[in-house]
Amino acid sequence: MRTGQFEAREFAERRARVKAAMSKAGFDLLVVCDPANMDYLTGYKGWSFYVPQAVLVHAAEDKPIWIGRGQDAGAARITTDLPDAGIVPYPDDYVQNRRKHPMNFVADYIRGRGWQRAAIGVEADGYYFSMRAGDALRTDLPDARLRDCDHLVNWVRIVKSPAEIAHMREAARLVEAAMQTAIDRIASGVRQCDAVADIYHAQVAGTPEFGGDYTAICPLLPTGEGTGTPHLTWSDAPFKRGEATIIELAGSRKGYHCPMARTVHLGQPPQRLADTAKVVVEGLHAALGAVRPGATCAQVEAAWRRVIARHGIVKDSRIGYSIGIGYPPDWGEHTASLRPGDDTVLQPNMTFHCIPGIWQDGWGIEISAAFVVTDRGADRFSNFPDELVVKT
Amino acid sequence: MRTGQFEAREFAERRARVKAAMSKAGFDLLVVCDPANMDYLTGYKGWSFYVPQAVLVHAAEDKPIWIGRGQDAGAARITTDLPDAGIVPYPDDYVQNRRKHPMNFVADYIRGRGWQRAAIGVEADGYYFSMRAGDALRTDLPDARLRDCDHLVNWVRIVKSPAEIAHMREAARLVEAAMQTAIDRIASGVRQCDAVADIYHAQVAGTPEFGGDYTAICPLLPTGEGTGTPHLTWSDAPFKRGEATIIELAGSRKGYHCPMARTVHLGQPPQRLADTAKVVVEGLHAALGAVRPGATCAQVEAAWRRVIARHGIVKDSRIGYSIGIGYPPDWGEHTASLRPGDDTVLQPNMTFHCIPGIWQDGWGIEISAAFVVTDRGADRFSNFPDELVVKT
């Protein structure tokens, strides 16, 4: 066992589910370039996704085929269960070369296998599959029926196995420790970078039983007027009394993420922030209360929306998304969103991050919950108070 | 001054240089989606590149235009000098929606400005510009002359300003501290995750004068047989006596990176590793010695190659690349590479990471140097011993 993470049966089941979805969608071959999907299908790990690479899944093949940069083939041998014939390195001069592209090599491989007339699915809006990558495949495989697979593997990933949920429960321990560190360290006069240094330490050192992996998104830390927008990061300026800071971060265990967001105010908070915090928590709990197998994502969001409407708050962005394996730049799974119009039906062992953030002009608040759908409703991964943290 | 980082003159010069390159290449309009290029042109910062976003540069416009997700418009207002009319938010339901794509919105904006027949350059192989993004622009702008700009902004970035080099010199202080922490902490029986937790802490807490930003690549840490391949990351297993560990990491100051790689062996190293280390250092110094304005990237690599050939070592991958601003997943600039056939002529204030890694079957070594090209040759950013570190 070379992957050191899941049993062979787990990978066999994943591959069977993907092939069933391929059959249903009419694909003979998938070209998978999203690193989270490559990992899901093979166990492949390594920060090599900054160059083009792919896992091919062919309906008639027992195992997928990894194609990547020569120097990364060793990582495929170490982290996957693929046989040597299923690990196909491309020469280094394909890297960042104006005259040829790694997807030209992938197309050559596909032709070499006689698959050039296949119905080929690509992840047309996946990360690390550029316009040029798509054009290279289209140009080099003119007889293929090539089309977007619409995140086919992501949609298979949406229902988690017990082994995956076990990883996410461990990730929850990591994010609890990191968030507690953030709350403890954020104080007037402390440099933001010093608090974040300790947050990273907690994320990675983890517990005596297990450590943490890198997270797909770095700790987000809007502070002061920056809390009106969610994706700012830290500086080396000090935190200030009278200002709020939003912390959004995750723990990652073997690439599986459990995210969490909280908001800290240094000193007595403005009334509008304290009031909004109460509404957000009430709305969050209403959304979690609407979670059950058979409900839709839109129905979960509607439960939130009813609460905030009663308090005169309007929010036009989604309040959550499916989570699982994450690679930079995102721990979201790019499938179901908790928002109006999303008719995805909840099933047991789907996992979500419900993060109903409110961002106004120069102020905002985030209090979130990650959960797994069970027959009894939403089972939260983390045990952490749902409140605006006030440090006086 | 809202960007808090560079003077207005710096941005004016960058924009003028990009427009000159556009004029030469025959573009009226650039659609820039690489977050490093967006930052370079506007100062925009924020971990929002997990959704499509763009900076538009039009030849006839004084300032670029930022287009992004509604909730990130606040980050554009805080981090850039763009006027409100130049910050264009798209509605949240464009996010991860099968039926519409943010690039449909960008195309609508382009048509709204009357630019639908323009010669439009896109970063066809840039990060975060997917096949679907490209197809959306092509479909919605059928009368445009749309083509790959071949990393036009990256090529403008290749020569750094004094202010940029000052940031990289600060980043060098960060990477020195982080690498020293790695060397100090790697020891038999120590969990890899505990060493990496301290590495992250050093990268971010920085010095009393300034802190560090997130780096575009997480600390890479192949250990044991993993040193045969460069991009593996840590686990929570302990380091073992008798094994080597490769550390590749960077410091980042305001997004500007200074990378470094070193190799540590716990206990007396095998002779082949000790011997190879000497060759690598000799070859690295030969490459650095070949750096001067007017030399080509290929000539620098040839100086390395002559040394290793004399010792019977073959290496088929590039030994370095241009560096500067970095966003995940890469701190490389995707322009010049130190490799055969790259005829890029070195100029003063170009900056590179020379990393002549050797990866064999189950073992390897990396000892690297980041430098700026000056009239006197390569000026190294970091002051750190060039050697295989042996901890007995």
PDB file of N, CA and C in Angstrom, chain A residues 55-97:
ATOM      1  N   VAL A  55      -4.929  13.399 -14.703  1.00  0.00           N
ATOM      2  CA  VAL A  55      -5.242  11.986 -14.506  1.00  0.00           C
ATOM      3  C   VAL A  55      -6.287  11.627 -15.551  1.00  0.00           C
ATOM      4  N   LEU A  56      -6.017  10.575 -16.317  1.00  0.00           N
ATOM      5  CA  LEU A  56      -6.977  10.115 -17.312  1.00  0.00           C
ATOM      6  C   LEU A  56      -7.754   8.936 -16.735  1.00  0.00           C
ATOM      7  N   VAL A  57      -9.066   8.990 -16.893  1.00  0.00           N
ATOM      8  CA  VAL A  57      -9.919   7.860 -16.507  1.00  0.00           C
ATOM      9  C   VAL A  57     -10.593   7.356 -17.775  1.00  0.00           C
ATOM     10  N   HIS A  58     -10.259   6.137 -18.167  1.00  0.00           N
ATOM     11  CA  HIS A  58     -10.906   5.561 -19.346  1.00  0.00           C
ATOM     12  C   HIS A  58     -11.866   4.459 -18.894  1.00  0.00           C
ATOM     13  N   ALA A  59     -13.019   4.428 -19.514  1.00  0.00           N
ATOM     14  CA  ALA A  59     -14.072   3.491 -19.096  1.00  0.00           C
ATOM     15  C   ALA A  59     -13.590   2.047 -19.105  1.00  0.00           C
ATOM     16  N   ALA A  60     -12.668   1.735 -20.008  1.00  0.00           N
ATOM     17  CA  ALA A  60     -12.255   0.338 -20.174  1.00  0.00           C
ATOM     18  C   ALA A  60     -10.986  -0.013 -19.407  1.00  0.00           C
ATOM     19  N   GLU A  61     -10.437   0.936 -18.682  1.00  0.00           N
ATOM     20  CA  GLU A  61      -9.190   0.696 -17.955  1.00  0.00           C
ATOM     21  C   GLU A  61      -9.475   0.472 -16.478  1.00  0.00           C
ATOM     22  N   ASP A  62      -8.737  -0.449 -15.906  1.00  0.00           N
ATOM     23  CA  ASP A  62      -8.922  -0.725 -14.480  1.00  0.00           C
ATOM     24  C   ASP A  62      -8.544   0.472 -13.621  1.00  0.00           C
ATOM     25  N   LYS A  63      -7.383   1.045 -13.896  1.00  0.00           N
ATOM     26  CA  LYS A  63      -6.895   2.152 -13.065  1.00  0.00           C
ATOM     27  C   LYS A  63      -6.693   3.405 -13.901  1.00  0.00           C
ATOM     28  N   PRO A  64      -6.715   4.558 -13.254  1.00  0.00           N
ATOM     29  CA  PRO A  64      -6.432   5.797 -13.984  1.00  0.00           C
ATOM     30  C   PRO A  64      -4.959   5.852 -14.415  1.00  0.00           C
ATOM     31  N   ILE A  65      -4.663   6.828 -15.242  1.00  0.00           N
ATOM     32  CA  ILE A  65      -3.301   7.074 -15.724  1.00  0.00           C
ATOM     33  C   ILE A  65      -2.914   8.489 -15.303  1.00  0.00           C
ATOM     34  N   TRP A  66      -1.741   8.591 -14.673  1.00  0.00           N
ATOM     35  CA  TRP A  66      -1.223   9.908 -14.271  1.00  0.00           C
ATOM     36  C   TRP A  66      -0.250  10.392 -15.335  1.00  0.00           C
ATOM     37  N   ILE A  67      -0.426  11.637 -15.776  1.00  0.00           N
ATOM     38  CA  ILE A  67       0.526  12.254 -16.705  1.00  0.00           C
ATOM     39  C   ILE A  67       0.994  13.559 -16.086  1.00  0.00           C
ATOM     40  N   GLY A  68       2.293  13.697 -15.923  1.00  0.00           N
ATOM     41  CA  GLY A  68       2.814  14.915 -15.308  1.00  0.00           C
ATOM     42  C   GLY A  68       4.269  15.119 -15.656  1.00  0.00           C
ATOM     43  N   ARG A  69       4.827  16.162 -15.053  1.00  0.00           N
ATOM     44  CA  ARG A  69       6.212  16.537 -15.311  1.00  0.00           C
ATOM     45  C   ARG A  69       7.144  15.425 -14.832  1.00  0.00           C
ATOM     46  N   GLY A  70       8.210  15.203 -15.565  1.00  0.00           N
ATOM     47  CA  GLY A  70       9.137  14.123 -15.249  1.00  0.00           C
ATOM     48  C   GLY A  70       9.576  14.089 -13.798  1.00  0.00           C
ATOM     49  N   GLN A  71       9.942  15.253 -13.268  1.00  0.00           N
ATOM     50  CA  GLN A  71      10.467  15.276 -11.898  1.00  0.00           C
ATOM     51  C   GLN A  71       9.399  14.951 -10.862  1.00  0.00           C
ATOM     52  N   ASP A  72       8.116  14.983 -11.257  1.00  0.00           N
ATOM     53  CA  ASP A  72       7.043  14.664 -10.322  1.00  0.00           C
ATOM     54  C   ASP A  72       6.580  13.207 -10.404  1.00  0.00           C
ATOM     55  N   ALA A  73       7.117  12.460 -11.352  1.00  0.00           N
ATOM     56  CA  ALA A  73       6.730  11.052 -11.463  1.00  0.00           C
ATOM     57  C   ALA A  73       7.065  10.290 -10.183  1.00  0.00           C
ATOM     58  N   GLY A  74       8.160  10.687  -9.539  1.00  0.00           N
ATOM     59  CA  GLY A  74       8.521  10.056  -8.276  1.00  0.00           C
ATOM     60  C   GLY A  74       7.453  10.265  -7.213  1.00  0.00           C
ATOM     61  N   ALA A  75       6.844  11.425  -7.216  1.00  0.00           N
ATOM     62  CA  ALA A  75       5.764  11.683  -6.256  1.00  0.00           C
ATOM     63  C   ALA A  75       4.560  10.801  -6.558  1.00  0.00           C
ATOM     64  N   ALA A  76       4.301  10.573  -7.840  1.00  0.00           N
ATOM     65  CA  ALA A  76       3.194   9.678  -8.212  1.00  0.00           C
ATOM     66  C   ALA A  76       3.497   8.254  -7.765  1.00  0.00           C
ATOM     67  N   ARG A  77       4.763   7.835  -7.913  1.00  0.00           N
ATOM     68  CA  ARG A  77       5.123   6.479  -7.477  1.00  0.00           C
ATOM     69  C   ARG A  77       4.973   6.335  -5.960  1.00  0.00           C
ATOM     70  N   ILE A  78       5.292   7.380  -5.228  1.00  0.00           N
ATOM     71  CA  ILE A  78       5.248   7.294  -3.764  1.00  0.00           C
ATOM     72  C   ILE A  78       3.828   7.417  -3.226  1.00  0.00           C
ATOM     73  N   THR A  79       3.014   8.272  -3.831  1.00  0.00           N
ATOM     74  CA  THR A  79       1.724   8.583  -3.199  1.00  0.00           C
ATOM     75  C   THR A  79       0.534   7.842  -3.794  1.00  0.00           C
ATOM     76  N   THR A  80       0.693   7.167  -4.930  1.00  0.00           N
ATOM     77  CA  THR A  80      -0.456   6.504  -5.549  1.00  0.00           C
ATOM     78  C   THR A  80      -0.255   4.994  -5.613  1.00  0.00           C
ATOM     79  N   ASP A  81      -1.317   4.292  -6.004  1.00  0.00           N
ATOM     80  CA  ASP A  81      -1.249   2.838  -6.208  1.00  0.00           C
ATOM     81  C   ASP A  81      -1.116   2.502  -7.694  1.00  0.00           C
ATOM     82  N   LEU A  82      -0.763   3.485  -8.511  1.00  0.00           N
ATOM     83  CA  LEU A  82      -0.725   3.241  -9.955  1.00  0.00           C
ATOM     84  C   LEU A  82       0.503   2.414 -10.330  1.00  0.00           C
ATOM     85  N   PRO A  83       0.366   1.504 -11.292  1.00  0.00           N
ATOM     86  CA  PRO A  83       1.530   0.757 -11.763  1.00  0.00           C
ATOM     87  C   PRO A  83       2.445   1.685 -12.572  1.00  0.00           C
ATOM     88  N   ASP A  84       3.686   1.286 -12.757  1.00  0.00           N
ATOM     89  CA  ASP A  84       4.632   2.151 -13.469  1.00  0.00           C
ATOM     90  C   ASP A  84       4.116   2.533 -14.860  1.00  0.00           C
ATOM     91  N   ALA A  85       3.423   1.610 -15.519  1.00  0.00           N
ATOM     92  CA  ALA A  85       2.900   1.919 -16.861  1.00  0.00           C
ATOM     93  C   ALA A  85       1.816   2.991 -16.808  1.00  0.00           C
ATOM     94  N   GLY A  86       1.253   3.193 -15.646  1.00  0.00           N
ATOM     95  CA  GLY A  86       0.208   4.200 -15.484  1.00  0.00           C
ATOM     96  C   GLY A  86       0.736   5.525 -14.975  1.00  0.00           C
ATOM     97  N   ILE A  87       2.053   5.667 -14.938  1.00  0.00           N
ATOM     98  CA  ILE A  87       2.688   6.922 -14.523  1.00  0.00           C
ATOM     99  C   ILE A  87       3.516   7.402 -15.705  1.00  0.00           C
ATOM    100  N   VAL A  88       3.042   8.444 -16.370  1.00  0.00           N
ATOM    101  CA  VAL A  88       3.593   8.851 -17.662  1.00  0.00           C
ATOM    102  C   VAL A  88       4.181  10.254 -17.538  1.00  0.00           C
ATOM    103  N   PRO A  89       5.513  10.363 -17.531  1.00  0.00           N
ATOM    104  CA  PRO A  89       6.145  11.676 -17.371  1.00  0.00           C
ATOM    105  C   PRO A  89       6.328  12.396 -18.701  1.00  0.00           C
ATOM    106  N   TYR A  90       6.169  13.708 -18.683  1.00  0.00           N
ATOM    107  CA  TYR A  90       6.510  14.465 -19.905  1.00  0.00           C
ATOM    108  C   TYR A  90       7.849  15.182 -19.705  1.00  0.00           C
ATOM    109  N   PRO A  91       8.579  15.396 -20.801  1.00  0.00           N
ATOM    110  CA  PRO A  91       9.897  16.042 -20.706  1.00  0.00           C
ATOM    111  C   PRO A  91       9.800  17.484 -20.207  1.00  0.00           C
ATOM    112  N   ASP A  92      10.864  17.951 -19.573  1.00  0.00           N
ATOM    113  CA  ASP A  92      10.840  19.236 -18.893  1.00  0.00           C
ATOM    114  C   ASP A  92      10.690  20.419 -19.837  1.00  0.00           C
ATOM    115  N   ASP A  93      11.039  20.243 -21.097  1.00  0.00           N
ATOM    116  CA  ASP A  93      10.947  21.417 -21.981  1.00  0.00           C
ATOM    117  C   ASP A  93       9.507  21.740 -22.389  1.00  0.00           C
ATOM    118  N   TYR A  94       8.540  20.931 -21.944  1.00  0.00           N
ATOM    119  CA  TYR A  94       7.139  21.323 -22.103  1.00  0.00           C
ATOM    120  C   TYR A  94       6.731  22.409 -21.103  1.00  0.00           C
ATOM    121  N   VAL A  95       7.547  22.613 -20.070  1.00  0.00           N
ATOM    122  CA  VAL A  95       7.176  23.540 -19.000  1.00  0.00           C
ATOM    123  C   VAL A  95       7.347  24.985 -19.460  1.00  0.00           C
ATOM    124  N   GLN A  96       6.253  25.744 -19.397  1.00  0.00           N
ATOM    125  CA  GLN A  96       6.292  27.188 -19.669  1.00  0.00           C
ATOM    126  C   GLN A  96       7.061  27.502 -20.942  1.00  0.00           C
ATOM    127  N   ASN A  97       6.623  26.866 -22.000  1.00  0.00           N
ATOM    128  CA  ASN A  97       7.272  26.982 -23.301  1.00  0.00           C
ATOM    129  C   ASN A  97       6.239  27.543 -24.282  1.00  0.00           C
TER     130      ASN A  97
END
